[in-house]
Tab-separated table of N, CA and C in Angstrom:
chain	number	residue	atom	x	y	z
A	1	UNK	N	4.383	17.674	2.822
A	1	UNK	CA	3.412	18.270	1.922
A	1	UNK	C	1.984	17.959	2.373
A	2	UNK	N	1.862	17.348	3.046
A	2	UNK	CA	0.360	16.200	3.950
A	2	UNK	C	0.198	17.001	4.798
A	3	UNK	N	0.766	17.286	5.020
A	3	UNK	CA	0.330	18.291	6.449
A	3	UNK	C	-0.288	19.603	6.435
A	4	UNK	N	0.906	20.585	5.059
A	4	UNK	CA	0.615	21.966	4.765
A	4	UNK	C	-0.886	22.040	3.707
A	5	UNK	N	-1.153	20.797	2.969
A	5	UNK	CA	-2.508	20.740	1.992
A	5	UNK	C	-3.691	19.937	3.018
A	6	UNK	N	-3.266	19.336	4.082
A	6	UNK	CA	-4.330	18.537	4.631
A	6	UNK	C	-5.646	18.723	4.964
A	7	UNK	N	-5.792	20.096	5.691
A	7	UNK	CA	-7.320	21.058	5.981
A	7	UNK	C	-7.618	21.732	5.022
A	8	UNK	N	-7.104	21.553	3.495
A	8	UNK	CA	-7.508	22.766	2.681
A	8	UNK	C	-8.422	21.651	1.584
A	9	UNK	N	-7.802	20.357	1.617
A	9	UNK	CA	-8.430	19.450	0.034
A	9	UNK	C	-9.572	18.500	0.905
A	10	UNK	N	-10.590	17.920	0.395
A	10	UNK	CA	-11.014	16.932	0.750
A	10	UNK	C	-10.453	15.467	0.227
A	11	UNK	N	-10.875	14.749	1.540
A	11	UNK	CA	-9.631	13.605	1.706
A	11	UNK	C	-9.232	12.405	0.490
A	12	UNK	N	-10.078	12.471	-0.688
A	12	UNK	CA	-10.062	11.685	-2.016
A	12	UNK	C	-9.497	12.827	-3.254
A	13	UNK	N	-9.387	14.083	-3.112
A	13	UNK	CA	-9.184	14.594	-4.036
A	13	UNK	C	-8.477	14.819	-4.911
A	14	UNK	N	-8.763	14.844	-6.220
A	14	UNK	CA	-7.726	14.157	-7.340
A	14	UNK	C	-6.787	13.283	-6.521
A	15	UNK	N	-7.268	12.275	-5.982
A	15	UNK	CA	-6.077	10.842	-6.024
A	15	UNK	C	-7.007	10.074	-7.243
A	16	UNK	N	-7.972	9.741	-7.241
A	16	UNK	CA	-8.753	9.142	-8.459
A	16	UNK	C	-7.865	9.767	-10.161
A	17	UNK	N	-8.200	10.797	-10.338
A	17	UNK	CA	-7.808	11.197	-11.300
A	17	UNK	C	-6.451	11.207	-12.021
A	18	UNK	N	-5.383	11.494	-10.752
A	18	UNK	CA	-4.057	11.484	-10.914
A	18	UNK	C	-4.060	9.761	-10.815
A	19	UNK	N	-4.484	8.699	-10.433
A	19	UNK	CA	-4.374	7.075	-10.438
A	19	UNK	C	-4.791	7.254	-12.017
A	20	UNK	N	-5.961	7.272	-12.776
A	20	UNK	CA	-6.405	7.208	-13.883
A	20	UNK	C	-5.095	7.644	-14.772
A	21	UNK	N	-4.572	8.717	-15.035
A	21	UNK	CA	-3.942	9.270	-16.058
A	21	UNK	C	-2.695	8.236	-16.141
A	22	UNK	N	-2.012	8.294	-14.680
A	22	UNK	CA	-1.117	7.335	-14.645
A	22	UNK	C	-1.207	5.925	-14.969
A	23	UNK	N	-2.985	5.560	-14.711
A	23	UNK	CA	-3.254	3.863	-15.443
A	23	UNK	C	-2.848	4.343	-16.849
A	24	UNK	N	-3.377	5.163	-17.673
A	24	UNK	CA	-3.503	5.563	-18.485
A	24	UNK	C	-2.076	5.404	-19.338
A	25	UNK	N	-1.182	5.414	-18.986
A	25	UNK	CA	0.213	5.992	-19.440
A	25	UNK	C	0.759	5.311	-19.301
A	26	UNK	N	0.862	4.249	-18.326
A	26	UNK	CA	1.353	2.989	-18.234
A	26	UNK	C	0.729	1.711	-18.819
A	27	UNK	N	-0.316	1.820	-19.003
A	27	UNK	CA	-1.153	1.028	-20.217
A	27	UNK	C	-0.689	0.775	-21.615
A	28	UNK	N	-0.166	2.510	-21.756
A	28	UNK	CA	0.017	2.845	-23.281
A	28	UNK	C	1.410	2.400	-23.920
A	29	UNK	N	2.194	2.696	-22.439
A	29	UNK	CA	3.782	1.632	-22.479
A	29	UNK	C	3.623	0.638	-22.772
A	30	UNK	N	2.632	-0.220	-21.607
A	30	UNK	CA	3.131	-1.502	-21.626
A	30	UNK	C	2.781	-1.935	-23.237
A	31	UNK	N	1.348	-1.279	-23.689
A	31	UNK	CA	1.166	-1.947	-25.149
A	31	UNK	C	2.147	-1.682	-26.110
A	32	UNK	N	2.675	-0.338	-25.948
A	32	UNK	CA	3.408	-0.230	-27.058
A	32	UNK	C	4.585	-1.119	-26.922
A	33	UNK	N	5.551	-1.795	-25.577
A	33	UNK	CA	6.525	-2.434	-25.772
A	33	UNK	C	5.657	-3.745	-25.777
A	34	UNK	N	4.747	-4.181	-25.348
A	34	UNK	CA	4.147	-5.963	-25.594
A	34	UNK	C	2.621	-5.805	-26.124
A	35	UNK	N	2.282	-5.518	-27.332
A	35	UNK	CA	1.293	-5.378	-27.874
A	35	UNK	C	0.511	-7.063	-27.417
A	36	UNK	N	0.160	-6.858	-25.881
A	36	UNK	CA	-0.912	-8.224	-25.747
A	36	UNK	C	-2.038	-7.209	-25.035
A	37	UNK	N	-3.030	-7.705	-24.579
A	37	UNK	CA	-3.883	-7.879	-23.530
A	37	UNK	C	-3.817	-8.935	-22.380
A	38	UNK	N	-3.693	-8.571	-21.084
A	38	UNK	CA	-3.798	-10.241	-20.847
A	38	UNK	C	-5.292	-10.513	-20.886
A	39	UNK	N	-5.230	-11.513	-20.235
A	39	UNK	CA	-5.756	-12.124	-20.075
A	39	UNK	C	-6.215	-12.808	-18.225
A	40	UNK	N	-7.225	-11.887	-17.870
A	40	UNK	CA	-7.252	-11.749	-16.148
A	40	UNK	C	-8.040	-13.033	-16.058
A	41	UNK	N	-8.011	-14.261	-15.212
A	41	UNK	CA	-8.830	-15.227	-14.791
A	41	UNK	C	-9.155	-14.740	-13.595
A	42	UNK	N	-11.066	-15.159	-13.299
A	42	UNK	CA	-11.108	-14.735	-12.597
A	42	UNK	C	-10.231	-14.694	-10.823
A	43	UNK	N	-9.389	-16.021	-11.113
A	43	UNK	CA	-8.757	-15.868	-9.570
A	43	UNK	C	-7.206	-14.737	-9.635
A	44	UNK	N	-6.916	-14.864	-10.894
A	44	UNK	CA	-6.182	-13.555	-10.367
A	44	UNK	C	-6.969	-12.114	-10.176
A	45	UNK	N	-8.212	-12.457	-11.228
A	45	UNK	CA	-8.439	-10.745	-10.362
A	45	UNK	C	-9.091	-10.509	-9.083
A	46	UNK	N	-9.292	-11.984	-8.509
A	46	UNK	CA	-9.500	-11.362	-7.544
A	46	UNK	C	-8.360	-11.351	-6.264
A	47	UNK	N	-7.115	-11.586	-7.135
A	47	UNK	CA	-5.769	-11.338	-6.354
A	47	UNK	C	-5.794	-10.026	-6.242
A	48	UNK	N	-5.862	-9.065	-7.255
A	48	UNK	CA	-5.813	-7.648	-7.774
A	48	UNK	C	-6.313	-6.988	-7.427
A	49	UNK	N	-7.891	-7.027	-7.035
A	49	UNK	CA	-9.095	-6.349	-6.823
A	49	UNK	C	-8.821	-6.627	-4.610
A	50	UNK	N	-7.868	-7.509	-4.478
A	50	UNK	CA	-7.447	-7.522	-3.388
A	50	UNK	C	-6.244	-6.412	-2.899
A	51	UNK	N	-5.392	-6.345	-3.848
A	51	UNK	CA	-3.959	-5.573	-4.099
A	51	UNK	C	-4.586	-3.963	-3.895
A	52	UNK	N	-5.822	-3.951	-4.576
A	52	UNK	CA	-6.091	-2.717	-5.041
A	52	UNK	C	-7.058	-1.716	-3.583
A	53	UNK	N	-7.819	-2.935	-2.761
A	53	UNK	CA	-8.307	-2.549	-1.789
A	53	UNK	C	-7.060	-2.303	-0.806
A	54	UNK	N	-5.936	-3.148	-0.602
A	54	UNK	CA	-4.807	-3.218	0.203
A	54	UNK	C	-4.051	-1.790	0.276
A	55	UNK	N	-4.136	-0.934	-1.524
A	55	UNK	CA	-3.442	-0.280	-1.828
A	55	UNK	C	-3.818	1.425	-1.375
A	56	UNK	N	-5.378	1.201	-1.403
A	56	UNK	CA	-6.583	2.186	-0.739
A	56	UNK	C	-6.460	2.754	0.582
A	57	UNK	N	-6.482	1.392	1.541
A	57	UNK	CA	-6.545	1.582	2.965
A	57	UNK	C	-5.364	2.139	3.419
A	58	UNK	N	-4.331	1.675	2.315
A	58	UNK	CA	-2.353	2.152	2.667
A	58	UNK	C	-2.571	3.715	2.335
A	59	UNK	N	-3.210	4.217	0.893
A	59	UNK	CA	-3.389	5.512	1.076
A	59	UNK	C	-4.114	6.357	1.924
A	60	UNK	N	-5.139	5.809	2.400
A	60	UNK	CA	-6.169	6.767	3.136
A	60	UNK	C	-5.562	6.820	4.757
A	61	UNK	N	-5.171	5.604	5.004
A	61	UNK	CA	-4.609	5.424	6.307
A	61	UNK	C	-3.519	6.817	6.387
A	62	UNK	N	-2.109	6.357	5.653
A	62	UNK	CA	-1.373	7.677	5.645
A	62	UNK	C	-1.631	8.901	5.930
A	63	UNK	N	-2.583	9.207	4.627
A	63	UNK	CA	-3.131	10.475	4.946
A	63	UNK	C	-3.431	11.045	6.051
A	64	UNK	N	-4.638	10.220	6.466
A	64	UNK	CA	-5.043	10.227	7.829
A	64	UNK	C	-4.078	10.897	9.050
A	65	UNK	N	-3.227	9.829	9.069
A	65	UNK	CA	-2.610	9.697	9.905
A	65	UNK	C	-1.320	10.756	9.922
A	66	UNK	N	-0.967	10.982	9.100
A	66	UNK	CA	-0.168	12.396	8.516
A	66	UNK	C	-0.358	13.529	8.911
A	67	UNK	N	-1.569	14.188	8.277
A	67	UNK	CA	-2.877	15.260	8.887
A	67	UNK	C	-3.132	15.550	10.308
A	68	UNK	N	-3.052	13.597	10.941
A	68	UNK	CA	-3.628	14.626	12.531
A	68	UNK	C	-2.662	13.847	13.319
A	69	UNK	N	-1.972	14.059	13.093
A	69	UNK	CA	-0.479	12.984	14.417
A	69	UNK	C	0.904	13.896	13.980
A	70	UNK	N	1.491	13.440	14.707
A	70	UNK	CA	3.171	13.924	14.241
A	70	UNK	C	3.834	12.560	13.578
A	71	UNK	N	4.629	12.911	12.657
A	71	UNK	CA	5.168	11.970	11.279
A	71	UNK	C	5.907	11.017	11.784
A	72	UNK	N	6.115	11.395	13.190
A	72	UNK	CA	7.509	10.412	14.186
A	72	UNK	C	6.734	9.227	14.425
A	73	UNK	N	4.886	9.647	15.234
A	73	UNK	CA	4.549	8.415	15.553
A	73	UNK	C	3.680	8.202	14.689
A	74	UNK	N	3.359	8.635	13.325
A	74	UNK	CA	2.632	8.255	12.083
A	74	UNK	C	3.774	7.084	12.048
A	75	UNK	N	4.799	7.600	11.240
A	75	UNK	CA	5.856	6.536	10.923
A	75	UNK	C	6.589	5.259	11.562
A	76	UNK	N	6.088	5.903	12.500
A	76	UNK	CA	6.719	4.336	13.948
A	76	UNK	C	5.592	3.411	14.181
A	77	UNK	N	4.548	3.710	13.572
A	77	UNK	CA	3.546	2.531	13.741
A	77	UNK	C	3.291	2.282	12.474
A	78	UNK	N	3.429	2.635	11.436
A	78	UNK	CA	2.871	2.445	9.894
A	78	UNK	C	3.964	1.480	9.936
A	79	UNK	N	5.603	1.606	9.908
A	79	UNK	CA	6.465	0.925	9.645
A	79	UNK	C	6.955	-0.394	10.498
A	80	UNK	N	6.532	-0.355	11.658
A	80	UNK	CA	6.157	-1.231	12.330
A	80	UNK	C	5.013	-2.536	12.293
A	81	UNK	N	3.947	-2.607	11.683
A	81	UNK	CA	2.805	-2.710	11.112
A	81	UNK	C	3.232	-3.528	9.955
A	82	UNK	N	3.800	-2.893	9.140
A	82	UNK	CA	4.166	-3.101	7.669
A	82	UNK	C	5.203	-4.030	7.768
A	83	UNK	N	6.219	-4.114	8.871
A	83	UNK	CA	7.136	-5.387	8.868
A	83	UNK	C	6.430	-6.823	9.750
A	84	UNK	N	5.595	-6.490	10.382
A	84	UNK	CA	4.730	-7.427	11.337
A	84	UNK	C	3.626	-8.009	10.757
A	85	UNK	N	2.908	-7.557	9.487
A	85	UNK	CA	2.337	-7.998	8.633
A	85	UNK	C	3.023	-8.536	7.324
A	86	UNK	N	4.010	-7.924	7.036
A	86	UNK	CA	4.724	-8.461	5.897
A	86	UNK	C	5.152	-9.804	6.136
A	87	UNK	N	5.436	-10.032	7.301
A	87	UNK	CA	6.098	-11.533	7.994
A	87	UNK	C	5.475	-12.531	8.147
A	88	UNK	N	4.155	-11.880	8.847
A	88	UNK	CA	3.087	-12.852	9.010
A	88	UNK	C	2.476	-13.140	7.817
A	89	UNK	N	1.873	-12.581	6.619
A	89	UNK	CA	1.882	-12.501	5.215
A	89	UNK	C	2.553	-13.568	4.561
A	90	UNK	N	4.259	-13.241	4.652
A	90	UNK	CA	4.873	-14.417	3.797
A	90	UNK	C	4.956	-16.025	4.286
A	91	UNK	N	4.471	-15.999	5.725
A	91	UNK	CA	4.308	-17.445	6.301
A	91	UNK	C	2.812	-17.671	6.191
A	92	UNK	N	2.017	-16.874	5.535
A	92	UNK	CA	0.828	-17.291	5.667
A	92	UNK	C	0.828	-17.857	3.934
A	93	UNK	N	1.096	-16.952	2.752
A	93	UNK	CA	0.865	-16.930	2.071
A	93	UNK	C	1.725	-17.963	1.027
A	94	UNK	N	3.030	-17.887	1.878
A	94	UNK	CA	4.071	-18.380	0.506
A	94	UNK	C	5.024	-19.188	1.347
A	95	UNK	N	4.573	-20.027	3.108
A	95	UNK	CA	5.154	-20.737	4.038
A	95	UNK	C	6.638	-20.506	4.223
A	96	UNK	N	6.542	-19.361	4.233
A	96	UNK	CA	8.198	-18.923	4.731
A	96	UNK	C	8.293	-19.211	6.136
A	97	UNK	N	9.100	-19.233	6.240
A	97	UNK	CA	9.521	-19.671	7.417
A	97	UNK	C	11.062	-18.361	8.127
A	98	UNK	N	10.602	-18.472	9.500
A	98	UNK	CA	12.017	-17.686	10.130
A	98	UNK	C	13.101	-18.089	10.498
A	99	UNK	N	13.732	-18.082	9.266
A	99	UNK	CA	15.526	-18.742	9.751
A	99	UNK	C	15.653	-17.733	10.750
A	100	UNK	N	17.433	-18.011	11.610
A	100	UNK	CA	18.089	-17.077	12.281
A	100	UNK	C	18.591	-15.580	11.506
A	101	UNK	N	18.869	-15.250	10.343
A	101	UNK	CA	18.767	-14.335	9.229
A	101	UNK	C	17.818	-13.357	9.694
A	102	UNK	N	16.696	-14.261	9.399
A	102	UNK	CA	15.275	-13.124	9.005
A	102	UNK	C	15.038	-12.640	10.366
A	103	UNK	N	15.416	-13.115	11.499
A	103	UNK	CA	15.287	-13.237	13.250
A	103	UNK	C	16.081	-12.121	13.274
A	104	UNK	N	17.207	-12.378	13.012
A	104	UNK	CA	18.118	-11.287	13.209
A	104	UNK	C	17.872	-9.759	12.363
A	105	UNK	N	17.133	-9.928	11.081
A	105	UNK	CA	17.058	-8.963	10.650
A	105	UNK	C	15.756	-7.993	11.197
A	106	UNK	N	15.078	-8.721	11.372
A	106	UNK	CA	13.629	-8.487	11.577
A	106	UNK	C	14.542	-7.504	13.311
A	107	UNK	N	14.948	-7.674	14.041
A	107	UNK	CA	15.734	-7.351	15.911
A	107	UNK	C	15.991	-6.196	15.304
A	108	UNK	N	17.316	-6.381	14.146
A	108	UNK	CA	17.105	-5.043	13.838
A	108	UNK	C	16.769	-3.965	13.013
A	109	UNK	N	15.824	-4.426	12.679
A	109	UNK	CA	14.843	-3.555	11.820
A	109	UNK	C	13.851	-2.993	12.420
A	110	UNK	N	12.957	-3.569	13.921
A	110	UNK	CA	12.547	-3.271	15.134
A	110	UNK	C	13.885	-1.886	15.562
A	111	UNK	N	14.973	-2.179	15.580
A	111	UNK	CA	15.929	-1.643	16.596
A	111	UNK	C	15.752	-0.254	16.081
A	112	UNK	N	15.993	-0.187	14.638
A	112	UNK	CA	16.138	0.975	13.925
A	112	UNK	C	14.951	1.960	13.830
A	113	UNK	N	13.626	1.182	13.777
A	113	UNK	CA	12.609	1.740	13.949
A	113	UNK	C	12.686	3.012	15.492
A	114	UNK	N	13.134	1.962	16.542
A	114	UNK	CA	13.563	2.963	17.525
A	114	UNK	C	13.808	3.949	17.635
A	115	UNK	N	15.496	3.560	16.859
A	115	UNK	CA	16.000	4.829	17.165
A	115	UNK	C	15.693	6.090	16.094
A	116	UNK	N	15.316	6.042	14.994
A	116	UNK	CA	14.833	6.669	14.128
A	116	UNK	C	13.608	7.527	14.336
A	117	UNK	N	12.442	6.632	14.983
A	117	UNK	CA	10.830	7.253	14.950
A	117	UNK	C	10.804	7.207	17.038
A	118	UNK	N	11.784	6.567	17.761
A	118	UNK	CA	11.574	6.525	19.238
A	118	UNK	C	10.908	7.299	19.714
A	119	UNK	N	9.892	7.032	19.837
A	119	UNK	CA	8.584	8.027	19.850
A	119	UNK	C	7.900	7.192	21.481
A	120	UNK	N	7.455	8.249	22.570
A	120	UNK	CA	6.530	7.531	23.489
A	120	UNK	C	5.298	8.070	23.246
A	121	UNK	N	4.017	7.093	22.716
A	121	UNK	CA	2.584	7.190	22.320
A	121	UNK	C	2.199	7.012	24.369
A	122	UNK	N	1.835	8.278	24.413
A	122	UNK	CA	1.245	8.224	26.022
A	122	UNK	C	-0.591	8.229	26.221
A	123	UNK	N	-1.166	8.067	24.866
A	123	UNK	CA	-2.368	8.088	25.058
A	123	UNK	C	-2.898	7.588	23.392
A	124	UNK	N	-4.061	6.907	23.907
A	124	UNK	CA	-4.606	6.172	23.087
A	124	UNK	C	-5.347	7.407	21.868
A	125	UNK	N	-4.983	7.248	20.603
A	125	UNK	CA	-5.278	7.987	19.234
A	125	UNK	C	-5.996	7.856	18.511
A	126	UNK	N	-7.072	7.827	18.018
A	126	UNK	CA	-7.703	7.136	16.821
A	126	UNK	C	-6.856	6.834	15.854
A	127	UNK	N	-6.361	8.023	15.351
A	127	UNK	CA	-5.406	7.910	14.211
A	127	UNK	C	-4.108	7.263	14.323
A	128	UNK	N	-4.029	6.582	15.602
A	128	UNK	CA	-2.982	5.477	15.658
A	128	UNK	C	-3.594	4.191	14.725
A	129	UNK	N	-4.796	4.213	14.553
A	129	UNK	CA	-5.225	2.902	13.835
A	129	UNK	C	-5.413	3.333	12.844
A	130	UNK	N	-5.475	4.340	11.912
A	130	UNK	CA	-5.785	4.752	10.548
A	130	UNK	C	-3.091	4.408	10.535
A	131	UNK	N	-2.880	4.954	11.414
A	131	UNK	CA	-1.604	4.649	10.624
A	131	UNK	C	-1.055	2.930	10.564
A	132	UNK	N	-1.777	2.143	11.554
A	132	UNK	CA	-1.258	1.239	11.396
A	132	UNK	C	-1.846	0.026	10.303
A	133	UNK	N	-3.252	1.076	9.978
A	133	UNK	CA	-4.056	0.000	9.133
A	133	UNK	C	-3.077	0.452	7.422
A	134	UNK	N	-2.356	1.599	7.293
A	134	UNK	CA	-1.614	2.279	6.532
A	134	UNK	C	0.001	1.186	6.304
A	135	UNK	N	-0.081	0.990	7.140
A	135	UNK	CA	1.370	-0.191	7.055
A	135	UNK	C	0.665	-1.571	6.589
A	136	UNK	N	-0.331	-1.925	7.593
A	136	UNK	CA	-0.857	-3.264	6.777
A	136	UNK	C	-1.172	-3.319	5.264
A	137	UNK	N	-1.679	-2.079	5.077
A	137	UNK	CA	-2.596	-1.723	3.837
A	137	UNK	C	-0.864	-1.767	2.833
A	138	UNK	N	-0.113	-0.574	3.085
A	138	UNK	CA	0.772	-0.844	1.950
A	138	UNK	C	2.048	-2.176	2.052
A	139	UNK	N	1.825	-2.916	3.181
A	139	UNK	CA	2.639	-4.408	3.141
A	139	UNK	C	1.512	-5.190	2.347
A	140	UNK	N	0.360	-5.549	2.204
A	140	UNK	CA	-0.321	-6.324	1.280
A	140	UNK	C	0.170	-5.850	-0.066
A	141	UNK	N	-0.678	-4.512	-0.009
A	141	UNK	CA	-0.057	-3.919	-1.393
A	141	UNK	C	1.312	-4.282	-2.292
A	142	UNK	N	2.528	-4.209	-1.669
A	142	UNK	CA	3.528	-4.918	-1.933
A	142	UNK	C	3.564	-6.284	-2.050
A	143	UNK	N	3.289	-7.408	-1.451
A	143	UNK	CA	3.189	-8.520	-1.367
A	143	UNK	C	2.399	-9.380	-2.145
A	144	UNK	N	0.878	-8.743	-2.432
A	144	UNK	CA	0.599	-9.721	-2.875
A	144	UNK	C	0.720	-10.041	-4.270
A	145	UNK	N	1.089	-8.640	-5.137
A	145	UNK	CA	1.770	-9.121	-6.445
A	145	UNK	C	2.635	-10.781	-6.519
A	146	UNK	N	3.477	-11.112	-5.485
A	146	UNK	CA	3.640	-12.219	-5.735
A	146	UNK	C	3.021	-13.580	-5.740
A	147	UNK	N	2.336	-13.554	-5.593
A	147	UNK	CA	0.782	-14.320	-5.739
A	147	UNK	C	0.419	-14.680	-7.640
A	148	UNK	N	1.552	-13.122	-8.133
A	148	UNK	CA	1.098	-13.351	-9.418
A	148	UNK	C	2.590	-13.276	-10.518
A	149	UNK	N	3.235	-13.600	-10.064
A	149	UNK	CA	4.608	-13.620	-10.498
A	149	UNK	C	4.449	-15.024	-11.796
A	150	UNK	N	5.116	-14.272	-12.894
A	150	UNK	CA	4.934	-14.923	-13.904
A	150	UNK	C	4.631	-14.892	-15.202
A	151	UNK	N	3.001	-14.541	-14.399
A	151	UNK	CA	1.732	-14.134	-15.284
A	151	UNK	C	1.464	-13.204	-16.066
A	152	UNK	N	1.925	-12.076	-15.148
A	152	UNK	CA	1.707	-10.770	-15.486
A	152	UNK	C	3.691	-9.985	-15.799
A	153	UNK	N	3.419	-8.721	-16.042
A	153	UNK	CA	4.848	-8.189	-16.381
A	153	UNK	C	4.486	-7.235	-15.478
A	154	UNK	N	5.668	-6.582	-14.590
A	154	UNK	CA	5.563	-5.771	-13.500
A	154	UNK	C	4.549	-4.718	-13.873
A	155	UNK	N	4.756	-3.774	-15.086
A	155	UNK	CA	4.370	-2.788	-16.101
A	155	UNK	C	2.431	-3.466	-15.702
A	156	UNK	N	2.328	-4.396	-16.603
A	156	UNK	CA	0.806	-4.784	-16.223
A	156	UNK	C	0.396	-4.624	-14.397
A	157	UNK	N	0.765	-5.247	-13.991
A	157	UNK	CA	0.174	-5.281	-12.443
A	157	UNK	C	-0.245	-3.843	-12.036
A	158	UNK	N	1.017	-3.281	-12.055
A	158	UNK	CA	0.781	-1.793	-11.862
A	158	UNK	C	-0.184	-0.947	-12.846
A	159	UNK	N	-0.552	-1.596	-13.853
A	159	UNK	CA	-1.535	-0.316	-14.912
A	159	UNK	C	-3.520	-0.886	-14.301
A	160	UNK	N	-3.354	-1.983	-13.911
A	160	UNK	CA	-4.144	-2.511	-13.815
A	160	UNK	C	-4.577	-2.513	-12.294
A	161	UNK	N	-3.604	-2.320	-11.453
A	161	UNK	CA	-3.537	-1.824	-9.660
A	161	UNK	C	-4.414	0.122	-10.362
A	162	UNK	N	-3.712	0.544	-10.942
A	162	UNK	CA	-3.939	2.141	-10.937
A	162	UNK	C	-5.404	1.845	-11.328
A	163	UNK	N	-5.498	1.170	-12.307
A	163	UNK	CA	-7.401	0.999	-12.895
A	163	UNK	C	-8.136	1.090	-11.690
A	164	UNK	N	-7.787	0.135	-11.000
A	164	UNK	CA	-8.582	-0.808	-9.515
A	164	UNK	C	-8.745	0.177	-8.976
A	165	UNK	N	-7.704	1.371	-8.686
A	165	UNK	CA	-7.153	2.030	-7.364
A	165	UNK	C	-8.519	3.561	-7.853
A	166	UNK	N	-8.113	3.851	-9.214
A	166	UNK	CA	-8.974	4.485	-9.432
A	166	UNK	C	-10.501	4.486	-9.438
A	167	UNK	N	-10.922	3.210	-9.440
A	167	UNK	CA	-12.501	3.083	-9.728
A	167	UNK	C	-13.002	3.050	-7.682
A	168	UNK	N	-12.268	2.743	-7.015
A	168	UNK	CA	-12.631	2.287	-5.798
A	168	UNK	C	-12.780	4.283	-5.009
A	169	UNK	N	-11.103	4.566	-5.411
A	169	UNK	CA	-11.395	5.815	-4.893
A	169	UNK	C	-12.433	6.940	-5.724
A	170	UNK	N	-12.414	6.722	-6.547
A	170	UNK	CA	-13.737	7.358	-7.394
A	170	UNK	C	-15.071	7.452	-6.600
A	171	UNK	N	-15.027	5.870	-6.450
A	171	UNK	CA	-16.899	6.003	-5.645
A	171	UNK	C	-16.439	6.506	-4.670
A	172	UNK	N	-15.342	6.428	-3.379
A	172	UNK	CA	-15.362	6.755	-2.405
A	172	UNK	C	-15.673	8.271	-2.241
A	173	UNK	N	-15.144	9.182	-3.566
A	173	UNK	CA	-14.834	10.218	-3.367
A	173	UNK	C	-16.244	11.124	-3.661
A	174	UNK	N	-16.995	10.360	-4.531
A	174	UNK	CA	-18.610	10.972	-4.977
A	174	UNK	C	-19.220	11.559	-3.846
């Protein structure tokens, strides 16, 4: 669908708006099943306001990279990216460590990438770095919610990611 709308919309359009309605609606859940507010300190929001930039660069990157590449080597470097940061991420963030398991899974999760996206990149792309900043961008995105495990209820993170997601792409899009 990225491909056939890509030269016709400009590159923020209604993603702001469609993020809003959806903060919007998921807000209205979460209150109606847990009538709280939380309560954001400032170091989780600036876990969030991190999540939310993470969540930006994962969209715009895609796009990007969607629009002017073929989806084989969009996808073979976004997903590549996204397991190579996710890894480095959880040993940075939460000292995981690589058993033989995660070794082995990680070989073939590389392997599959292969044979799935086996793509030869024979020349250097711009938009090879809009897709791979697209994998980093949506492996933070994923990840660093756990940073906040606990605190928040899945329902919150996400109404409050869509707030973030919306106000950032908003200005971008002015």
């Amino acid at each position: 669908f990225t491909r056939m709308v890509g030269d016709n919309l400009p590159l923020y359009y209604q993603a702001w708006s469609r993020a809003l309605v959806t903060g919007l609606l998921m807000g209205a859940i979460s209150y109606a099943t847990n009538p709280r507010i939380p309560h954001i300190s400032v170091h989780d929001g600036c876990w969030l306001v991190l999540r939310a930039v993470f969540g930006v660069v994962g969209f715009v990157g895609v796009f990007l990279a969607l629009t002017n590449m073929t989806v084989g080597e969009s996808y073979m470097i976004y997903f590549a990216l996204y397991l190579v940061f996710g890894v480095s991420a959880g040993r940075v963030l939460f000292g995981e460590t690589l058993d033989r398991t995660r070794v082995i899974s990680l070989i073939l999760a590389a392997a599959g990438l292969w044979v799935v996206y086996g793509v030869q990149i024979t020349s250097f792309d711009p938009y090879l770095m809009w897709a791979g900043a697209a994998g980093i961008g949506y492996s933070g995105w994923s990840i660093l919610p756990k940073k906040l495990v606990g605190k928040y209820s899945e329902l919150e993170l996400n109404y409050i990611d869509m707030f973030l997601f919306t106000g950032v792409v908003f200005v971008l899009s002015v």
